[in-house]
Amino acid sequence: MAKHDLDPNYLDPNYEPVVNHSENTPFHQVLAARMQRRTVMKGTVGAALASVMGLGLAGCGGDSDGDSSTGTTTTNTRNPEDTALGFKAVPVSDANEVVVPEGYSAEAFLPWGTPITGGYPEFRTDASNTGEEQEQQVGMHHDGMHFFPIDLKSGGSSSTEGLLVMNHEYINQKALHPAGATYVNGLRPADEVRKEIAAHGVSIVHIKQDSNGTWDIVMSDYNRRITGGTEMDISGPARGFSKLATPFSTDGTATRGTLNNCSMGPTPWGTYLAAEENWHGYFANSGERTKEQTRHGVGSSSRYDWELADPNGLLDAEYDQYKRFDVTPVEGGSAATDYRNEANTFGYLVEIDPFVPEKKPVKRTALGRFGHEGVIFAPVEEGKPVVCYSGDDSRFEYIYKFVSDQPYYSDTANGSLLDSGTLYVARFNNDGTGEWLPLSLEDANFKAKVDAAVARGVVGGIDFEGFENQADVIVNTRLAADIAGATPMDRPEWGAVDPVSGEVYFTLTNNDERLDSQTNAANPVAGNTTGHIIRWSEAGNDHSAMSFDWDIFVFAGEQGTETVVDDEVIVSLTDDNIFNSPDGLWFDYNGRLWIQTDGSDAAPYENNMMLAANPVTREIKRFFVGPVGCEVTGVVTTPDTKTMFVNIQHPDGYWPNANVERPRDATVIVTRNDGGVIGA
Ligand code: FEO
Ligand code: CA
Ligand code: CA
Ligand code: CA
């Protein structure tokens, strides 16, 4: 979320509260550790850092860097020319338009409200479309996105026709309705709530390029809206668990809707996983909160007041869609009669098959329950487990990895591979190594830590009496990770896996609350307002390994911010590449790394942007700048890397139409005027 947002509720400090009070990795341990990492930050923002890192480095003789943990995490034998950046960097910009390099073009596509299905109801610029109409139109606040070639299932890789699937993270109520959110006698008009729920979720849009190179919507049966109200199945360990039972599904096997879908991940078998990030803000509990609510920040009121929909004139079944957002236990009630457990059916990765419109989305609970920013799969190998990574985007939260029990075979692979496996959480040691800690009651070490926590009776200030079973571990993934001893990070956002080297990259967007006493080698900046990008290589380059070597790829910041490896300045940011708060991250099919920002849009950075990086040389160039007030989030290309789709979320206004004040989130199509490969 950018600070700059028309949504007044965004300023609610409870929106993304710090809820990890577990104090993993205390300062005295950091100081005691010989900081053998040689990747340090210097430059204009490094003053606070120098005291911490300088102390650590003084004790680092450098002799221990010769083994597994040198500055770069793998021996990368590729030719840096393969991922060279051939364009001229664009300057920072505060213009209310998209800026791309010389020789490139950019055009807005699929703005919020574009009709894509059903009766294809036309968008009305006064925002007077109904909830029912919004259910047939592109949602709001475009975010993570993937392009599925239309012939993917038959082994093809079309770059001229496909299914563009995108998330709609949240909404701007002021823009969504003619006069913003309204209340009558303290209640919300029900159709406003219906429209808000419909503006969330996922859009699947069949698109095709004509002979002139113009992309259009194909009116086909693939086109589909999945919203905050769509019926979904629950699979994996938490399926059927008592804490997921609701009046809608008394056996805890189904729920309605996916919310706050930030980033995503395409699976190796051609489906789409939408991440549920800040779902906690949609629920209200005015009574006593459970530990699974407290550890996620569910509060006494909700962000959009959907639970206050006016029931007058609604059928019971209609009202049920809204009242479920009030998760307060009713006196004398139960999970079968009130929605005390509704929030426990959110916080997952949701699998959607874009090629099978009649198939219900499935919440894959084995991948954990937290503020999933997104998910990224490691390259698959026949006969080996499926591995994917997911970050929990909140200050001091963690990075997770899932390893399937069953091996991958391309002929038979499907989503059931994600239903059984082990969920791990990352510990980043100060010497540049790291470990994956299993969150499984079958693991003796984890079980012993859980038992010790039960004996203490408290975890991070939350009363703790143990886990009922593995389903309970999943529902309380954050608490389980606290107990395991994971490293609290500076807000893990998107991950990306280098298709050539196999290295895993994660953006750590910022963490203004990290104190000096809470720094460590992987999160070395106190009051980290600009963020950094971390990367690691799994032991033996095996993604199911239990250990890894990590490195900081780059520190974001102002001109002169340096990333120093083994006393050599590898990156020193200039006018061509200053950036802050890296968020979106994606390797294209040629191995160029794309970095998107969601940060301060004041000088010297100005509007949010997207940069390209050469992962071999760490050369970084600004490629794209968004309009005023937006964040730039979501990027994918066609397989030939000649059409790029980039999402613009929450522009301020007069964009994409400079004559219309009401802003519309939109996808931007970027092409090279000579038809060449983007970025080359
Ligand atoms: Fe939805 Fe973490 O940004
Ligand atoms: Ca963000
Ligand atoms: Ca965001
Ligand atoms: Ca994000």
XYZ file of C-alpha atoms and ligand atoms in Angstrom, residues 1-2 262 277 373 393 491 493 509 581-583 598 631, ligand 2:
15
model
C 0.000 0.000 0.000
C 1.339 3.417 -0.837
C -2.050 -8.655 -3.734
C -2.806 -10.289 2.047
C 1.936 -11.100 -0.502
C 4.070 -8.611 4.183
C 8.169 -6.581 5.167
C 6.850 -8.567 -0.553
C 10.052 -3.106 1.079
C 10.359 0.588 -1.293
C 10.801 -2.258 -3.797
C 7.608 -4.333 -3.923
C 5.349 1.275 -3.776
C 1.999 2.404 -7.091
Ca 3.555 -2.577 -0.879
